PDB file of C-alpha atoms in Angstrom:
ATOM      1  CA  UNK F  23     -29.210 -13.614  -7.466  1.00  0.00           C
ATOM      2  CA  UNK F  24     -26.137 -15.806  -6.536  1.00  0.00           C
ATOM      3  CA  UNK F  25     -25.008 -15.276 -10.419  1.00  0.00           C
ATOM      4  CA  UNK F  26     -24.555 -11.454  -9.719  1.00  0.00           C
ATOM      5  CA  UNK F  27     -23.027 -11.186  -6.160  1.00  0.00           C
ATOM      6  CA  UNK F  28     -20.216 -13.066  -7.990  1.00  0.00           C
ATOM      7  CA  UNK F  29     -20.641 -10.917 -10.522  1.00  0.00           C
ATOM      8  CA  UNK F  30     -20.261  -7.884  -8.483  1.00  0.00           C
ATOM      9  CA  UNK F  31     -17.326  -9.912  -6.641  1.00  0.00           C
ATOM     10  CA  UNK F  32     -15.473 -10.361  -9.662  1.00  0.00           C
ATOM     11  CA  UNK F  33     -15.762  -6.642 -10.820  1.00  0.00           C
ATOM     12  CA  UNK F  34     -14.532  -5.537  -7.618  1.00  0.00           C
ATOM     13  CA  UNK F  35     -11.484  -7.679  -8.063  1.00  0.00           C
ATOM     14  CA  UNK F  36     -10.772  -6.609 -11.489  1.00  0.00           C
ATOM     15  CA  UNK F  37     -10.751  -2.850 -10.332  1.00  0.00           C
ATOM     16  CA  UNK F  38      -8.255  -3.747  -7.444  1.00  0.00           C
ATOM     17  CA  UNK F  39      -6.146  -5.310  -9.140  1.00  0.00           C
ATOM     18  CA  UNK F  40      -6.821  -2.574 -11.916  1.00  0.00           C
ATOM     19  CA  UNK F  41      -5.478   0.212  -9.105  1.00  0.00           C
ATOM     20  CA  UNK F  42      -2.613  -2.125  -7.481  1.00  0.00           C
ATOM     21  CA  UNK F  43      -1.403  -1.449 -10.957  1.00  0.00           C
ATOM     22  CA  UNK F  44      -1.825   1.738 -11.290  1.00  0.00           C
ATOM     23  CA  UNK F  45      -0.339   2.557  -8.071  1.00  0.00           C
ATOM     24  CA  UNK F  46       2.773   0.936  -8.845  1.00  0.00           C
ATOM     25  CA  UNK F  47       3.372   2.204 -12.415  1.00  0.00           C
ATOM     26  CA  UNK F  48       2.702   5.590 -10.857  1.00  0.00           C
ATOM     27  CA  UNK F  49       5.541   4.441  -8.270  1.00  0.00           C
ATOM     28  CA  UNK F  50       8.034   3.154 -10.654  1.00  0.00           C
ATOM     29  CA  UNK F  51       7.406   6.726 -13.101  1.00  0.00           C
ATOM     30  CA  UNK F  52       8.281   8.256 -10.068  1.00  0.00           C
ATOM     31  CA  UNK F  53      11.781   7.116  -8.659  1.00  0.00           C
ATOM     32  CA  UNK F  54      14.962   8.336 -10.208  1.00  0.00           C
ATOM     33  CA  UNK F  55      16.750   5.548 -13.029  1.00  0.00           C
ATOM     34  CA  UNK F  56      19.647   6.113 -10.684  1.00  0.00           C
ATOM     35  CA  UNK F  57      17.988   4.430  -7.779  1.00  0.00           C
ATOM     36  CA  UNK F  58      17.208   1.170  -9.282  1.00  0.00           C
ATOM     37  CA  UNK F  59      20.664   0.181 -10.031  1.00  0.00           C
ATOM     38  CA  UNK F  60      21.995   1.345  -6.845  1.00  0.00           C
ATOM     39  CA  UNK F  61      19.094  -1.024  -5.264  1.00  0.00           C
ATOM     40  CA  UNK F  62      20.622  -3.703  -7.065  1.00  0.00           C
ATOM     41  CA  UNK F  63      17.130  -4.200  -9.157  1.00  0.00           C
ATOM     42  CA  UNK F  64      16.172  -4.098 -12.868  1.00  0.00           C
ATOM     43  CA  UNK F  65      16.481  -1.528 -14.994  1.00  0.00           C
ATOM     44  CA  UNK F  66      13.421   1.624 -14.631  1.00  0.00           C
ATOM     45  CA  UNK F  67      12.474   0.992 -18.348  1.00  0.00           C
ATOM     46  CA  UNK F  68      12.159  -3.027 -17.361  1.00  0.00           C
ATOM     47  CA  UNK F  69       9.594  -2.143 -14.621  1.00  0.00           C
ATOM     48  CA  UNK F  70       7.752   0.718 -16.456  1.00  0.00           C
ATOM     49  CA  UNK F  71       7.259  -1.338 -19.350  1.00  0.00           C
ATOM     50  CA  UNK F  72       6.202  -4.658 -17.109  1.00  0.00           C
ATOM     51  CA  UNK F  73       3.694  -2.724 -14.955  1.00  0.00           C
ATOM     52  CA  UNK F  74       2.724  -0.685 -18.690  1.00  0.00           C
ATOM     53  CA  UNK F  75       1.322  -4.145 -20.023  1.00  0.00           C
ATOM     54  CA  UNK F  76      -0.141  -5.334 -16.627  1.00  0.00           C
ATOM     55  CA  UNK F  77      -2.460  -1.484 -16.842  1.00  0.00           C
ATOM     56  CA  UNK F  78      -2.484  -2.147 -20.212  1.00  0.00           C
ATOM     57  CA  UNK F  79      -3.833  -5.946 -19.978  1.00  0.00           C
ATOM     58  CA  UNK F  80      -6.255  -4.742 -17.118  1.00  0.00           C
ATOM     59  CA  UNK F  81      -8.469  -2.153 -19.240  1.00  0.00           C
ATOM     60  CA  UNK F  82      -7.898  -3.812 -22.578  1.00  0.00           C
ATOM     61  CA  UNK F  83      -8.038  -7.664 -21.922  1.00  0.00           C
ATOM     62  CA  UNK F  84      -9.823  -9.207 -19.340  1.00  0.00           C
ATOM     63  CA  UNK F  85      -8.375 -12.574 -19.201  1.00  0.00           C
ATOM     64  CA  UNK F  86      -8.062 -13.678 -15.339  1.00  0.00           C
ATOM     65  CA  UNK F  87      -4.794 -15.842 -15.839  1.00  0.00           C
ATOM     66  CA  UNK F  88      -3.295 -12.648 -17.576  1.00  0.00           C
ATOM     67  CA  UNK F  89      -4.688 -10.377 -14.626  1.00  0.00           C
ATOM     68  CA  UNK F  90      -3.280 -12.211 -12.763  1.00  0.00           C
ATOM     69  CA  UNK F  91       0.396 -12.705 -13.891  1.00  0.00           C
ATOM     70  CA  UNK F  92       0.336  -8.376 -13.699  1.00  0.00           C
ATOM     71  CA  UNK F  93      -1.090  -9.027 -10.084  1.00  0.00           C
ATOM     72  CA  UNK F  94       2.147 -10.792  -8.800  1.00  0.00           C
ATOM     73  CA  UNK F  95       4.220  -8.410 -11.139  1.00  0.00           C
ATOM     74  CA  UNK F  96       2.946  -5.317  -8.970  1.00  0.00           C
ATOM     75  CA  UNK F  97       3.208  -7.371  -6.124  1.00  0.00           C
ATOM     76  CA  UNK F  98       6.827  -8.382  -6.328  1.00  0.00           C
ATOM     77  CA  UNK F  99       7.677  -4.209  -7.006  1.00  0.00           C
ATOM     78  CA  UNK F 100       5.505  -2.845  -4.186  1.00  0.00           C
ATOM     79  CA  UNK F 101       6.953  -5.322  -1.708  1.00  0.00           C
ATOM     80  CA  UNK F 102      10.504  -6.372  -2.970  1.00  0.00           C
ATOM     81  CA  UNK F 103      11.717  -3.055  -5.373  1.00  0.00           C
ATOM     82  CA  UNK F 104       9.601  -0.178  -3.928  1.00  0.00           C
ATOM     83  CA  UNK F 105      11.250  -0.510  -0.634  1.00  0.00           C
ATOM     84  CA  UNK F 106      14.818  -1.169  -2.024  1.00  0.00           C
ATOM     85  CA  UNK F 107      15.056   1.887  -3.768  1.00  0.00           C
ATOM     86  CA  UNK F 108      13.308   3.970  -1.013  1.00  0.00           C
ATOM     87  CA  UNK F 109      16.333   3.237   1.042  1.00  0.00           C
ATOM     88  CA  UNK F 110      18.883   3.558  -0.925  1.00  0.00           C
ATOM     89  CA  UNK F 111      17.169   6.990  -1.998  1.00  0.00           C
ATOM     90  CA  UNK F 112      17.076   8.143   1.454  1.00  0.00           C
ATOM     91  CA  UNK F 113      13.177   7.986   1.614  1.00  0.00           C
ATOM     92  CA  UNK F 114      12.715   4.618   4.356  1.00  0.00           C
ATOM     93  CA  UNK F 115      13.139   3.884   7.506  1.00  0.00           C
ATOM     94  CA  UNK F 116      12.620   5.078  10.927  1.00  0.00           C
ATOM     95  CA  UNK F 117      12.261   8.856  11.603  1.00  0.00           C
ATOM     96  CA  UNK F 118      14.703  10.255  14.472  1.00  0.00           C
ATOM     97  CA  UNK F 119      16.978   7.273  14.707  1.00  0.00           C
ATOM     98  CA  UNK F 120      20.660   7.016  14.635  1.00  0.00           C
ATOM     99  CA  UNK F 121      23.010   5.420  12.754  1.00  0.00           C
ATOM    100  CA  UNK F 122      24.137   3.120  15.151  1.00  0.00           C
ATOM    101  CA  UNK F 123      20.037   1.574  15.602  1.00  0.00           C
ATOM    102  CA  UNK F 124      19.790  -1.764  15.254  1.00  0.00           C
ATOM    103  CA  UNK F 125      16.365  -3.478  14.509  1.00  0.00           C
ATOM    104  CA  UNK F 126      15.033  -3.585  18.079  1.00  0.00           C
ATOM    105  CA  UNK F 127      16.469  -0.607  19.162  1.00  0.00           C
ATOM    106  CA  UNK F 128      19.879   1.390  19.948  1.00  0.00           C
ATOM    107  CA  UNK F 129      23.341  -0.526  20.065  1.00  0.00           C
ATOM    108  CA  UNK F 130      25.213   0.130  23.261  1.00  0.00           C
ATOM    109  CA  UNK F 131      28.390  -1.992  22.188  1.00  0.00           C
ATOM    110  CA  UNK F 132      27.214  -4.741  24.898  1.00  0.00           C
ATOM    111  CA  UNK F 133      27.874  -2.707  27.652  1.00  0.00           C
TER     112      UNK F 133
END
């Protein structure tokens, strides 16, 4: 009984970290080659062909330590590149603000 709960446990891990790299590939297929470089990031083809082995690695090859090496790959785009090139491509931040908005709210020049 114990034996498959962890079973089930493990499966369910394997198909998150199955979609968190999906999600990303489909993420990185999906913003212009343009946008990386002006984010200051690796190449488009270096991140399609990283998160391409971590989907790959996930349906092919179930080896945990492998899984898991793709899990901090998608990571590291969703949280450090994704957001990078959504600003520079005009796709982040706040909706309605100005361009003198600081992080906790409007600038008044200290008056």
């Amino acid at each position: 009984m114990l034996l498959e709960a962890f079973g089930s446990i493990l499966q369910m891990l394997y198909l998150a970290m199955l979609v968190l790299a999906v999600v990303a590939l489909v993420f990185a297929l999906t913003a212009r080659e343009d946008a990386y470089r002006a984010a200051d990031k690796q190449k488009k083809s270096f991140w399609l062909i990283i998160l391409g082995i971590t989907v790959f690695v996930n349906l092919v090859i179930p080896i945990l330590f492998l899984q898991i090496a793709g899990v901090v790959a998608s990571i590291v785009f969703m949280v450090d590149v994704r957001p990078a090139i959504k600003a520079v491509s005009g796709g982040g931040g706040r909706r309605g603000g100005s361009s003198s908005d600081g992080p906790y709210g409007p600038y008044n020049g200290g008056r």
